[in-house]
PDB file of C-alpha atoms and ligand atoms in Angstrom:
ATOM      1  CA  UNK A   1     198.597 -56.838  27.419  1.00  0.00           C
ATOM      2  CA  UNK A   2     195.956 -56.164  30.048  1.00  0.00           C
ATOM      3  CA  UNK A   3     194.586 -59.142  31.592  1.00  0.00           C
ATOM      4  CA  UNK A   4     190.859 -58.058  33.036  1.00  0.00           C
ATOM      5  CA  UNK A   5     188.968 -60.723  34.941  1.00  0.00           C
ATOM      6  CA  UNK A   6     186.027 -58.936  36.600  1.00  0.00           C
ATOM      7  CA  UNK A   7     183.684 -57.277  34.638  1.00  0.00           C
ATOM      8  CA  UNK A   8     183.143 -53.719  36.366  1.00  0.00           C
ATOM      9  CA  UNK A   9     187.044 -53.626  35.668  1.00  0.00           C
ATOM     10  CA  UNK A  10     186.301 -54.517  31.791  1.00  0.00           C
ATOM     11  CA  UNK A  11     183.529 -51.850  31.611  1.00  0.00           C
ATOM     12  CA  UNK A  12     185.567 -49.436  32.848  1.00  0.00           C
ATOM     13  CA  UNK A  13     188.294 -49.886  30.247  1.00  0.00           C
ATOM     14  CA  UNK A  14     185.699 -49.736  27.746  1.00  0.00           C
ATOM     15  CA  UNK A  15     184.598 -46.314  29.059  1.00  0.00           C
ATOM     16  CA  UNK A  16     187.977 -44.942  28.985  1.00  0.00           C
ATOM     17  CA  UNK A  17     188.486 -46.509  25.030  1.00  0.00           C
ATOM     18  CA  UNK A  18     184.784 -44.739  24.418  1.00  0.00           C
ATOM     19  CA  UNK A  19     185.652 -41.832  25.926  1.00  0.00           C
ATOM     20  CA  UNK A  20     189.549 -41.310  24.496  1.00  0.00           C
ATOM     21  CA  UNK A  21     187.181 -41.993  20.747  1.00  0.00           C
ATOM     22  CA  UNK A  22     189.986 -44.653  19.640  1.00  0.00           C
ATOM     23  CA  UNK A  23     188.064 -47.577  17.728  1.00  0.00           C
ATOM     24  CA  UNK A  24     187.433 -51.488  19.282  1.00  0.00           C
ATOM     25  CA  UNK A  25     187.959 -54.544  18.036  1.00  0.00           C
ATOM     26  CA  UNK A  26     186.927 -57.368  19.578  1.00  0.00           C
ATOM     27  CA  UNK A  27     187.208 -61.193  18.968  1.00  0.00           C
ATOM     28  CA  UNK A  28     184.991 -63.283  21.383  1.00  0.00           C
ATOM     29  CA  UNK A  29     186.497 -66.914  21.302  1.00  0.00           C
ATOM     30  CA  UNK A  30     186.494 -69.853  23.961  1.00  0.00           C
ATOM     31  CA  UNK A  31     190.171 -70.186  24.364  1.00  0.00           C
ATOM     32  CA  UNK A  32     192.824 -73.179  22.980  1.00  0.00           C
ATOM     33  CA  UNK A  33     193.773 -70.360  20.637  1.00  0.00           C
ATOM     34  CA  UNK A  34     194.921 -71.673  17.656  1.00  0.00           C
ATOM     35  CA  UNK A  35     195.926 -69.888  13.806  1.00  0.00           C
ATOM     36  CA  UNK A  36     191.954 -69.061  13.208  1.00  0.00           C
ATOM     37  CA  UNK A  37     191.928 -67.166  16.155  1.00  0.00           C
ATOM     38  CA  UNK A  38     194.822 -65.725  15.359  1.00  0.00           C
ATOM     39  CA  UNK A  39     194.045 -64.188  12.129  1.00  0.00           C
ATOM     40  CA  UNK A  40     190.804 -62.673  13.304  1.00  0.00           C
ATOM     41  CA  UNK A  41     192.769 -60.930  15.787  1.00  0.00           C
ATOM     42  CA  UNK A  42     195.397 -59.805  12.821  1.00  0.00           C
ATOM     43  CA  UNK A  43     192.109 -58.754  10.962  1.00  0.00           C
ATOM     44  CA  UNK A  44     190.933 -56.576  13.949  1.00  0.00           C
ATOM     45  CA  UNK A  45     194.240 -54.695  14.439  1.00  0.00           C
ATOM     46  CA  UNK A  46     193.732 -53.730  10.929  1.00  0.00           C
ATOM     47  CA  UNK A  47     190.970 -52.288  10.938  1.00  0.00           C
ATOM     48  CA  UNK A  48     190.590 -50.709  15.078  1.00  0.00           C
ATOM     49  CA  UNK A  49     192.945 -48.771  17.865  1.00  0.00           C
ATOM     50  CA  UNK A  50     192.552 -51.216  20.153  1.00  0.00           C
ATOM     51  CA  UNK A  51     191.972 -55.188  20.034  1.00  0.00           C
ATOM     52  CA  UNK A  52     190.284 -56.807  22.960  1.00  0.00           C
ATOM     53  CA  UNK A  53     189.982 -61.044  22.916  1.00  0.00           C
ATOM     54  CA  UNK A  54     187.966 -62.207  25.693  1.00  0.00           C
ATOM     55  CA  UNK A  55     188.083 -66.061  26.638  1.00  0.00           C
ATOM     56  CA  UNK A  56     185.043 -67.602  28.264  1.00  0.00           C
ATOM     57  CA  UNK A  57     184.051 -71.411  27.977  1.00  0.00           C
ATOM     58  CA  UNK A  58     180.417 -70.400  27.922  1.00  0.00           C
ATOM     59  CA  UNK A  59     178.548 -73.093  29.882  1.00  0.00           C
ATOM     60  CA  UNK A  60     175.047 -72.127  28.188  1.00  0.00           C
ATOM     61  CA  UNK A  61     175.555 -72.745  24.673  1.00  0.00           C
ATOM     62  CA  UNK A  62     176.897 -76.803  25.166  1.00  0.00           C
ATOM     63  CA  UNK A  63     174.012 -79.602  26.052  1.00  0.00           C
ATOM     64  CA  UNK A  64     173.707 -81.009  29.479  1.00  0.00           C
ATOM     65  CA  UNK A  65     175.867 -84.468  26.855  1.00  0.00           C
ATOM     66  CA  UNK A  66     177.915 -82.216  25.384  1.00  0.00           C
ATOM     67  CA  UNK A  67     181.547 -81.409  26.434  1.00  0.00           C
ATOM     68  CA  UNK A  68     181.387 -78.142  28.566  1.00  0.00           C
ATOM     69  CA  UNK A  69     183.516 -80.046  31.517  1.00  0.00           C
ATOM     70  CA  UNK A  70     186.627 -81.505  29.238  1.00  0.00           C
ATOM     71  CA  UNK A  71     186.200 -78.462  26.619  1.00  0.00           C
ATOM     72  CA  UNK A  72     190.325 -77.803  25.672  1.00  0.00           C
ATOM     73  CA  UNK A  73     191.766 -75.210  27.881  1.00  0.00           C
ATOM     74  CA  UNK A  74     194.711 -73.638  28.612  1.00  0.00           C
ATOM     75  CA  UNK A  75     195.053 -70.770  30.516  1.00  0.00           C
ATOM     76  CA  UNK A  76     199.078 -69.867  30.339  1.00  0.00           C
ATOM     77  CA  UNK A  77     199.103 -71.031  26.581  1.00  0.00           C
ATOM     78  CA  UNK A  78     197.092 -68.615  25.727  1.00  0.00           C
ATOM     79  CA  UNK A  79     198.408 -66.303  27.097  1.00  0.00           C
ATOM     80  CA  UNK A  80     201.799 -65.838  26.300  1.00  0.00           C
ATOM     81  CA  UNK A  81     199.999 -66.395  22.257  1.00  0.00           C
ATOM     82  CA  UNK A  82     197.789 -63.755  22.892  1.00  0.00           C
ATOM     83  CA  UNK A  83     200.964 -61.527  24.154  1.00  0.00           C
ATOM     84  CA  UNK A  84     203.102 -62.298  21.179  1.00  0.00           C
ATOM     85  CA  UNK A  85     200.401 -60.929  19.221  1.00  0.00           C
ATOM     86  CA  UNK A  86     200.371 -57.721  21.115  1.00  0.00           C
ATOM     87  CA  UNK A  87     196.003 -57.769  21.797  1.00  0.00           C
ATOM     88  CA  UNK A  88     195.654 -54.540  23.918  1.00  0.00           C
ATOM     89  CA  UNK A  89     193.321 -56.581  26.716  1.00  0.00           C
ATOM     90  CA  UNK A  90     192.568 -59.925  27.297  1.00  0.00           C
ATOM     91  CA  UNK A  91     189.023 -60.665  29.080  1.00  0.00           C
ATOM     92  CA  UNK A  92     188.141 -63.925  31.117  1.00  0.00           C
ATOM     93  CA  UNK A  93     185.639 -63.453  32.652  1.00  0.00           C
ATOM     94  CA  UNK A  94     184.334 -66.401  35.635  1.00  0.00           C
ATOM     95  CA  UNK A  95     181.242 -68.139  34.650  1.00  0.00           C
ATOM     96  CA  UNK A  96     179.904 -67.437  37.997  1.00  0.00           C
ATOM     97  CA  UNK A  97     180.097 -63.781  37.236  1.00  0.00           C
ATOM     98  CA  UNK A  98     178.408 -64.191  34.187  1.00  0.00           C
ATOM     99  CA  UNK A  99     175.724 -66.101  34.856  1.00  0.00           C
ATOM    100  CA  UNK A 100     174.833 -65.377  38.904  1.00  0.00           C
ATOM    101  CA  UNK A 101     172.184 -68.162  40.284  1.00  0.00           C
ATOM    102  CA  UNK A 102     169.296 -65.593  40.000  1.00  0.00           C
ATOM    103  CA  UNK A 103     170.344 -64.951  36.177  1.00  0.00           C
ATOM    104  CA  UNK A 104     167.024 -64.868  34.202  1.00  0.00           C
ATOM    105  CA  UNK A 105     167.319 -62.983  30.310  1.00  0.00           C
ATOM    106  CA  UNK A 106     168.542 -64.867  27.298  1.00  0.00           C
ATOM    107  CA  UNK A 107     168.317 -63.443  23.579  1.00  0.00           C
ATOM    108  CA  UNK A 108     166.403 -65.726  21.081  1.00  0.00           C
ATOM    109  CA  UNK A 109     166.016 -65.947  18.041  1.00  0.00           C
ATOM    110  CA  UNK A 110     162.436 -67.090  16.564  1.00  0.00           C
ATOM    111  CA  UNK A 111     164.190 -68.434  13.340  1.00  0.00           C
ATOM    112  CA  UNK A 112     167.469 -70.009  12.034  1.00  0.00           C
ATOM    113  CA  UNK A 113     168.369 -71.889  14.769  1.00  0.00           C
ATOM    114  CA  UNK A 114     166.498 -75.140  14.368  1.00  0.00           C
ATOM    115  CA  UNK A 115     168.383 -76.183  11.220  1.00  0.00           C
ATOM    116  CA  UNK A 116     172.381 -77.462  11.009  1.00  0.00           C
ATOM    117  CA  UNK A 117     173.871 -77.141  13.912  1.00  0.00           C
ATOM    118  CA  UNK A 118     170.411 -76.050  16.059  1.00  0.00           C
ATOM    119  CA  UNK A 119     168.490 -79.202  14.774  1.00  0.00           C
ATOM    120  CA  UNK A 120     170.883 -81.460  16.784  1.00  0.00           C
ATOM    121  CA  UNK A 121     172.233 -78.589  19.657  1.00  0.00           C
ATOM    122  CA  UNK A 122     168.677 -77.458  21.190  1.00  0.00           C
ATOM    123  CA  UNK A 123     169.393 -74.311  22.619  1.00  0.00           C
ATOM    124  CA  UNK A 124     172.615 -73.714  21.319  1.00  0.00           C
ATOM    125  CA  UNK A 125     172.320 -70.799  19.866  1.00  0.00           C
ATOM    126  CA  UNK A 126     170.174 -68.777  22.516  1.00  0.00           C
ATOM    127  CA  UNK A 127     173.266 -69.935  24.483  1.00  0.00           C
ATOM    128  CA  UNK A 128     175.429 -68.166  22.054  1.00  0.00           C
ATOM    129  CA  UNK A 129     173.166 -65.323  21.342  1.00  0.00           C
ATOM    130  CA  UNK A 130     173.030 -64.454  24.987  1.00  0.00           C
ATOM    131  CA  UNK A 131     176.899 -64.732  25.925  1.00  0.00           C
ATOM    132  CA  UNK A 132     177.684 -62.555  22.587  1.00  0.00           C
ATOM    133  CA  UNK A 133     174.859 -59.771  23.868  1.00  0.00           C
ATOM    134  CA  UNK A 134     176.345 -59.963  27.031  1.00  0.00           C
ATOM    135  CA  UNK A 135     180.098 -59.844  25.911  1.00  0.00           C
ATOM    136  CA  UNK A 136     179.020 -56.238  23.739  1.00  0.00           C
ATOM    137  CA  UNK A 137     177.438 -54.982  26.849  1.00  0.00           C
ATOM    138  CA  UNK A 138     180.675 -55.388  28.413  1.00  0.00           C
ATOM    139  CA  UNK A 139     182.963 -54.647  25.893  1.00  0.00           C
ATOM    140  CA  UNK A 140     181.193 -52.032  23.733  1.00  0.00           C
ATOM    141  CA  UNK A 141     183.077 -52.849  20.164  1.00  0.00           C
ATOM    142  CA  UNK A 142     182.785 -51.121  17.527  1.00  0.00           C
ATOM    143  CA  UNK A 143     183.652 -53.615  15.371  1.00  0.00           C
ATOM    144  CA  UNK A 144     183.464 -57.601  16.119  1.00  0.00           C
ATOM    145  CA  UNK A 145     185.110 -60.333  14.364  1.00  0.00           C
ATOM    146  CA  UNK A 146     184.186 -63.461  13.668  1.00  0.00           C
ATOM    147  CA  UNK A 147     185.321 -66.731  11.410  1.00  0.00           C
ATOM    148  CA  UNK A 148     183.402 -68.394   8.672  1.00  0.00           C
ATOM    149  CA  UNK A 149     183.748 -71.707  10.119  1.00  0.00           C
ATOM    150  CA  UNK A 150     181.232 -71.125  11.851  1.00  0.00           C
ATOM    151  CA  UNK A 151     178.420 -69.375   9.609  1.00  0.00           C
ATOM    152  CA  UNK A 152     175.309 -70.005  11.417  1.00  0.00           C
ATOM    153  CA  UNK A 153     176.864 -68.534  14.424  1.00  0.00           C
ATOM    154  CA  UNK A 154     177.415 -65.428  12.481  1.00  0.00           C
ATOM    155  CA  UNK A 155     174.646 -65.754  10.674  1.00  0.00           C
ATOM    156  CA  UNK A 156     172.330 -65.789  14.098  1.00  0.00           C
ATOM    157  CA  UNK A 157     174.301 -62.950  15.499  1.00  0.00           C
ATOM    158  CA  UNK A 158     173.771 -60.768  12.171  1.00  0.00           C
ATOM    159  CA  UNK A 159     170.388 -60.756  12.800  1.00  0.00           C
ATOM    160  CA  UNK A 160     170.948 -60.625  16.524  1.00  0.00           C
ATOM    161  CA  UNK A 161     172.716 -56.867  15.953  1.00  0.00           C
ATOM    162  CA  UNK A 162     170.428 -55.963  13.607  1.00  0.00           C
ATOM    163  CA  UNK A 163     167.134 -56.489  15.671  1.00  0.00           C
ATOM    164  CA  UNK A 164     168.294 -55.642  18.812  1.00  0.00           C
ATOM    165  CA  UNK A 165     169.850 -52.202  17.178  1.00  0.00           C
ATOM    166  CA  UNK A 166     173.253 -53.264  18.730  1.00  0.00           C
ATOM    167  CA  UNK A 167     176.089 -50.502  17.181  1.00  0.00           C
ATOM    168  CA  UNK A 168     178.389 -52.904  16.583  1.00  0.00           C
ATOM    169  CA  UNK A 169     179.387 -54.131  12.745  1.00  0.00           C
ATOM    170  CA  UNK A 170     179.846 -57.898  12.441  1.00  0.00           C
ATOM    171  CA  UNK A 171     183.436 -58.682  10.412  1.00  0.00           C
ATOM    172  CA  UNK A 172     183.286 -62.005   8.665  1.00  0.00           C
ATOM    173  CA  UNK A 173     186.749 -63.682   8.731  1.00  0.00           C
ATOM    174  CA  UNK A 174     187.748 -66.658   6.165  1.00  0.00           C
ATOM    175  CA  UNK A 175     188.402 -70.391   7.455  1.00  0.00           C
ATOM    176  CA  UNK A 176     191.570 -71.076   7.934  1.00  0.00           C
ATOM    177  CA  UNK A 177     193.142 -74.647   7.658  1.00  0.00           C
ATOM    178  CA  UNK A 178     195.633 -77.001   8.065  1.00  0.00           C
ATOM    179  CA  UNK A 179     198.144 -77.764   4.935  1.00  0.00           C
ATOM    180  CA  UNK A 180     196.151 -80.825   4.840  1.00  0.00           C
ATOM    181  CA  UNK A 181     192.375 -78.635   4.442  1.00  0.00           C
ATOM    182  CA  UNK A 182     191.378 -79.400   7.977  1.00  0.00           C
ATOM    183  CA  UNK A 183     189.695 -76.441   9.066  1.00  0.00           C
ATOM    184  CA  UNK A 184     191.175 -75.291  12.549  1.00  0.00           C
ATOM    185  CA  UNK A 185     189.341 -75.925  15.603  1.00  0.00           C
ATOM    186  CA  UNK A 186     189.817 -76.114  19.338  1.00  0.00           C
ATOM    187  CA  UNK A 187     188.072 -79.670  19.267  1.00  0.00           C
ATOM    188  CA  UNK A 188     190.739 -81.090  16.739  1.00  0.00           C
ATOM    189  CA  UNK A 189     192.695 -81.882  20.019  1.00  0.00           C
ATOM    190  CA  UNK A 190     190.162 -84.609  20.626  1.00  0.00           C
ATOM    191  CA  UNK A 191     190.952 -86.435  17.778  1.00  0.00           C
ATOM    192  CA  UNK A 192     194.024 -88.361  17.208  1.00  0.00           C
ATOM    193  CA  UNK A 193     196.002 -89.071  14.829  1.00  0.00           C
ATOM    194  CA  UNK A 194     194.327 -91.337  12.589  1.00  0.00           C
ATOM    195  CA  UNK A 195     190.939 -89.084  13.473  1.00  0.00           C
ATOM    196  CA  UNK A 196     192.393 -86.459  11.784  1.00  0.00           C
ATOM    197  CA  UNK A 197     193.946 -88.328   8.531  1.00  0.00           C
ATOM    198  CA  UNK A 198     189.867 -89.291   8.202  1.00  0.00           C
ATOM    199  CA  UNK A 199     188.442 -85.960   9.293  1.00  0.00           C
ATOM    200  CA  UNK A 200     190.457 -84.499   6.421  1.00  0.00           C
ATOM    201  CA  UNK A 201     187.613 -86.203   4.009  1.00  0.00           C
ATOM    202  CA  UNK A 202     185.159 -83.015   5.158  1.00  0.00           C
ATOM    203  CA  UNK A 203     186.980 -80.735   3.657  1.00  0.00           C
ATOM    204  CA  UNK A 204     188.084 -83.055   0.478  1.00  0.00           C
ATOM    205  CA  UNK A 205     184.257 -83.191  -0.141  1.00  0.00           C
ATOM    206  CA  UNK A 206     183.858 -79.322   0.016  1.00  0.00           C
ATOM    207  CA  UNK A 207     186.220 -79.022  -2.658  1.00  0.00           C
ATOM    208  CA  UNK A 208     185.140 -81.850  -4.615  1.00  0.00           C
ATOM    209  CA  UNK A 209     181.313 -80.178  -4.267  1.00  0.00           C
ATOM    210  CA  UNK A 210     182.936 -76.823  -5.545  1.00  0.00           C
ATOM    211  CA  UNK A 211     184.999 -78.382  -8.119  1.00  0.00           C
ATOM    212  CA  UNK A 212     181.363 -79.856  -9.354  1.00  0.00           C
ATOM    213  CA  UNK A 213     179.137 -77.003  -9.484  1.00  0.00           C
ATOM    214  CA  UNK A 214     182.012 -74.670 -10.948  1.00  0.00           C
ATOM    215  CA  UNK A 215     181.769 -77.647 -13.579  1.00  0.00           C
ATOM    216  CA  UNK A 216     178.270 -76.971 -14.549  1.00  0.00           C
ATOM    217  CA  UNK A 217     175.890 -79.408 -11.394  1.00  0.00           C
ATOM    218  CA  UNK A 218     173.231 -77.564 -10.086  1.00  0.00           C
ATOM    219  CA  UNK A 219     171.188 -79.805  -8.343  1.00  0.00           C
ATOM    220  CA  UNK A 220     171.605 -79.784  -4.589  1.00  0.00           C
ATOM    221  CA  UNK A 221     170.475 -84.119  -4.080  1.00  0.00           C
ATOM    222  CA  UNK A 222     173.498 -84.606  -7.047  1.00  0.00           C
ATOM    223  CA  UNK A 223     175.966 -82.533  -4.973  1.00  0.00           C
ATOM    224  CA  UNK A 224     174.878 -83.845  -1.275  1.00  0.00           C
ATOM    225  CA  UNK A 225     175.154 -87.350  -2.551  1.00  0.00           C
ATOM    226  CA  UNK A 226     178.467 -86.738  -4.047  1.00  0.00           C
ATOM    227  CA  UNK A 227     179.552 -85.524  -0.627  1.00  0.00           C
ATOM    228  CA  UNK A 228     177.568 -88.257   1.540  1.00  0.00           C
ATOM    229  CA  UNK A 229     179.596 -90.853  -0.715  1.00  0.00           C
ATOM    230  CA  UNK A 230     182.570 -89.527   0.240  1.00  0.00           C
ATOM    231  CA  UNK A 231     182.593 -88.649   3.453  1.00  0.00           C
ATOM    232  CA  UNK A 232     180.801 -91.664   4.915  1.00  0.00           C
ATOM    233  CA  UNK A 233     183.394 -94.246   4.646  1.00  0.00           C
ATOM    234  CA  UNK A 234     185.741 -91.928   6.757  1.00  0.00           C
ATOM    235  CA  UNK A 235     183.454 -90.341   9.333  1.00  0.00           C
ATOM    236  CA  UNK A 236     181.676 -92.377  12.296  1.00  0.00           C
ATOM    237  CA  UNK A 237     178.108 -90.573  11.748  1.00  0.00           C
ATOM    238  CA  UNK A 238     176.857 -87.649   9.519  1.00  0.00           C
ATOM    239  CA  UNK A 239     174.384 -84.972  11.622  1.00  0.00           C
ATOM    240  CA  UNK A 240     174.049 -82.807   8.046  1.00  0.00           C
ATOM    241  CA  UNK A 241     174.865 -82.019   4.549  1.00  0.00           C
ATOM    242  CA  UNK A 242     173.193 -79.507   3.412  1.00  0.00           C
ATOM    243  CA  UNK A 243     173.177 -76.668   0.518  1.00  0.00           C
ATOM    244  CA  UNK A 244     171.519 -73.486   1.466  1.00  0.00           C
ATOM    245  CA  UNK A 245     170.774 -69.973  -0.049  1.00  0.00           C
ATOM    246  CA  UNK A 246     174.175 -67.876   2.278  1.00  0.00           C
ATOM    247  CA  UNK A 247     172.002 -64.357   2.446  1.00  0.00           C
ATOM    248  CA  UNK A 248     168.690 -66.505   4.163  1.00  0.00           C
ATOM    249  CA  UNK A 249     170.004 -69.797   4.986  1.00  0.00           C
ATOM    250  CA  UNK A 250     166.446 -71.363   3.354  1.00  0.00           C
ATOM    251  CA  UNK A 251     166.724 -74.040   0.844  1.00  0.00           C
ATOM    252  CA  UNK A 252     167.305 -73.748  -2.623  1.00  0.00           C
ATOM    253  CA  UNK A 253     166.125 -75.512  -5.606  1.00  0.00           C
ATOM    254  CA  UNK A 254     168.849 -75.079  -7.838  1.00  0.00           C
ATOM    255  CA  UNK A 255     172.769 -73.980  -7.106  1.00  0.00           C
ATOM    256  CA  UNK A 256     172.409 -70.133  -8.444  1.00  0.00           C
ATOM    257  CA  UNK A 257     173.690 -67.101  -6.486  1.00  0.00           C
ATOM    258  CA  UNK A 258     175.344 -67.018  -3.061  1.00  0.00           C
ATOM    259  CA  UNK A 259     175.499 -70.746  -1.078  1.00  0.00           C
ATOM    260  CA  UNK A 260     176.872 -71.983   1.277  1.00  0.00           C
ATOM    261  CA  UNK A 261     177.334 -75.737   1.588  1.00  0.00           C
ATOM    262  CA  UNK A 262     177.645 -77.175   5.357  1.00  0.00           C
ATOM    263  CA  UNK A 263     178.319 -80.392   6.639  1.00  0.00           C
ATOM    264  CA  UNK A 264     178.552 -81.675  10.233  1.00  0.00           C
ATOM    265  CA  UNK A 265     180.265 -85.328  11.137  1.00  0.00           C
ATOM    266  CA  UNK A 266     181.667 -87.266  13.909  1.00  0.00           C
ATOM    267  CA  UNK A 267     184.986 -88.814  14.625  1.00  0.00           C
ATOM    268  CA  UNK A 268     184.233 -90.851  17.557  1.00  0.00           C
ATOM    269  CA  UNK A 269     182.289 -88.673  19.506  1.00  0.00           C
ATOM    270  CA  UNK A 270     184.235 -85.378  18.135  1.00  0.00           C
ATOM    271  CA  UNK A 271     181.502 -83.343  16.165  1.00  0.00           C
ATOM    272  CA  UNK A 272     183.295 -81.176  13.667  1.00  0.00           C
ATOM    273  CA  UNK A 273     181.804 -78.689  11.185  1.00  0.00           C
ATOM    274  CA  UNK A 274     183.056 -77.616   8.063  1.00  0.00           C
ATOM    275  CA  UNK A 275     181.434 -75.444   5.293  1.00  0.00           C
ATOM    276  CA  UNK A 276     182.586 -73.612   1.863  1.00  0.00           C
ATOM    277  CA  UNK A 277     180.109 -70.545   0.310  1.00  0.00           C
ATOM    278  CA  UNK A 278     179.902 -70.677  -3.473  1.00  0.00           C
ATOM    279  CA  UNK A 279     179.019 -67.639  -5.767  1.00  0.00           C
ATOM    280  CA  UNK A 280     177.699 -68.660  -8.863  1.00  0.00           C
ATOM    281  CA  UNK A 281     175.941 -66.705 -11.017  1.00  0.00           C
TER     282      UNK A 281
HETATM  283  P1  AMP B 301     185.726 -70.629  19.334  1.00  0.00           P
HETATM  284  O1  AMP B 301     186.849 -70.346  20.272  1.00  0.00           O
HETATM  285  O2  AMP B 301     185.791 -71.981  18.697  1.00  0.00           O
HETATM  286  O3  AMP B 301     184.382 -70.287  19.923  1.00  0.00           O
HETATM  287  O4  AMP B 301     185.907 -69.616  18.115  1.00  0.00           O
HETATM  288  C1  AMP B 301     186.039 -68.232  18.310  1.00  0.00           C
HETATM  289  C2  AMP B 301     185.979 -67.554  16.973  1.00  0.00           C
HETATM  290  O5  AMP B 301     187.005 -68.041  16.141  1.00  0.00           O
HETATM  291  C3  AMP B 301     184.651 -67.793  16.223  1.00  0.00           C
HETATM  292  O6  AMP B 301     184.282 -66.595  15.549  1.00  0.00           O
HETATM  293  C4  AMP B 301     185.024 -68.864  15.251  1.00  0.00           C
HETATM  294  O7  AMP B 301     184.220 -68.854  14.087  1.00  0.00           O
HETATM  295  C5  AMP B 301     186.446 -68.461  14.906  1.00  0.00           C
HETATM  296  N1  AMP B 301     187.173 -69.613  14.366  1.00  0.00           N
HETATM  297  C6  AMP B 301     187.314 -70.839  14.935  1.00  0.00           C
HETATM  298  N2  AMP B 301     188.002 -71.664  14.117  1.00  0.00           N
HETATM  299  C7  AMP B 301     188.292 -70.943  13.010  1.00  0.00           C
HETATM  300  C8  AMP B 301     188.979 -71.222  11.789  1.00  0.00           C
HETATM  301  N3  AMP B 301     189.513 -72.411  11.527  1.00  0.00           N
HETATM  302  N4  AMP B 301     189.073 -70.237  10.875  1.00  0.00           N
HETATM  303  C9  AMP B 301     188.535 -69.017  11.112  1.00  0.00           C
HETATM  304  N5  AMP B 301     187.879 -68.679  12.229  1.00  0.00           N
HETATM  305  C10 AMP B 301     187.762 -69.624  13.176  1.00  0.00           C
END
């Protein structure tokens, strides 16, 4: 495995992959690699040549409260996972690099990112939108991957490729969890043990919520409700639950089609997301 840190040194690999025509992968992720990781890389060796993973902690998409500073890392973990895999080149990339003091341009998007996760993370997703432009820039993939668990992320960045005319196709990866339905995350290292026994209930109340509507409920208050009920007497505060149309993330009246239901809850001060997409027809 390659291990590039400076950028002209990344671009230039990218050049060579361009010009040699072999096809790139690429999984953007913030380190702590765990399993979901994992399998988007799997997914990307499927389907490209070559597999690049870049790691950056990307100090413009977290709130001046949020946890930037004690974000999980670790470096040498990673690494040696990211070998046993076999990825082709890693990418880390220094902040300082990235963002030099007389950095100016950030992407925006004009809608989607005020609702779920944008509603309570102002400028969370320009913060994401620009790293993710920048990262393509760099890396020039053909393909990118990207997990489920986070669907407004991919969501954002859909539209970001398809308004900015950027040539790379978005790859939707499923969740993947625990045996216990915990959907994997870098932040589950915050919580301890007992936090993760109760952080267990977001996922429960997915599944309960599916089990529902594949049962015949349509109405989005019934189904929110069910899931307020049970996830409130595990979690320490709710930010969302919400039931939206997947294909335009607007509301809908009445559980028909593609949807995707979303919740967001903290453990302590651990914010964790969870979300399952429904087709019902
Ligand atoms: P992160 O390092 O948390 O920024 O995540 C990097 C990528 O991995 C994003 O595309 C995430 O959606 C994806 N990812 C994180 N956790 C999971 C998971 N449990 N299952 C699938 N994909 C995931």
């Amino acid at each position: 495995m390659k291990i590039i840190r400076s950028i002209k040194k990344m671009h230039e690999c990218s050049s060579v992959f361009r010009n040699r025509r072999v096809s790139v992968g690429f999984v953007p992720t913030m380190g702590f690699i765990h399993e979901g990781h994992l399998r988007l890389i799997r997914q990307a060796q499927k389907e490209c040549n070559k597999v690049v993973v870049s790691i950056f902690v990307n100090p413009i998409q977290f709130g001046k409260s949020e946890d930037y500073s004690r974000y999980p890392r670790n470096e040498r973990r990673d690494i040696a996972l990211l070998k046993k895999e076999k990825v082709d080149v890693l990418f880390m990339p220094t902040a300082r690099a990235m963002y030099p003091p007389d950095f100016s341009c950030y992407v925006r998007s004009m809608n989607f990112t005020d609702i779920l996760c944008g509603a309570s993370r102002p400028r969370h997703f320009d913060g994401v939108m620009t790293v993710v432009c920048k990262l393509f820039s760099i890396v020039q993939p053909d393909r990118a991957f990207f997990g489920q668990k986070d669907y407004q992320q991919y969501f954002v960045l859909q539209r970001m490729v398809v308004d900015l005319n950027i040539p790379t196709k978005l790859v939707l990866c499923p969740i993947v969890r625990d045996k216990n339905g915990l959907a994997l995350s870098s932040r589950n290292e915050y919580l301890s043990e007992e936090g993760r026994i109760r952080a267990r209930s977001l996922s429960a109340s997915l599944f309960f919520a599916r089990k529902v509507i594949k049962e015949g409920e349509k109405k989005p208050a019934v189904v929110t409700s069910l899931i307020k009920r049970i996830i409130e007497e595990h979690v320490d505060a709710i930010d969302y639950i919400a039931i939206l149309n997947a294909k335009t993330l607007g509301p809908v009246k009445c559980i028909k089609g593609k949807v995707v239901i979303a919740i967001a809850a903290y453990i302590g001060k651990t914010r964790l997301i969870d979300n399952v997409i429904i087709n019902r027809y």
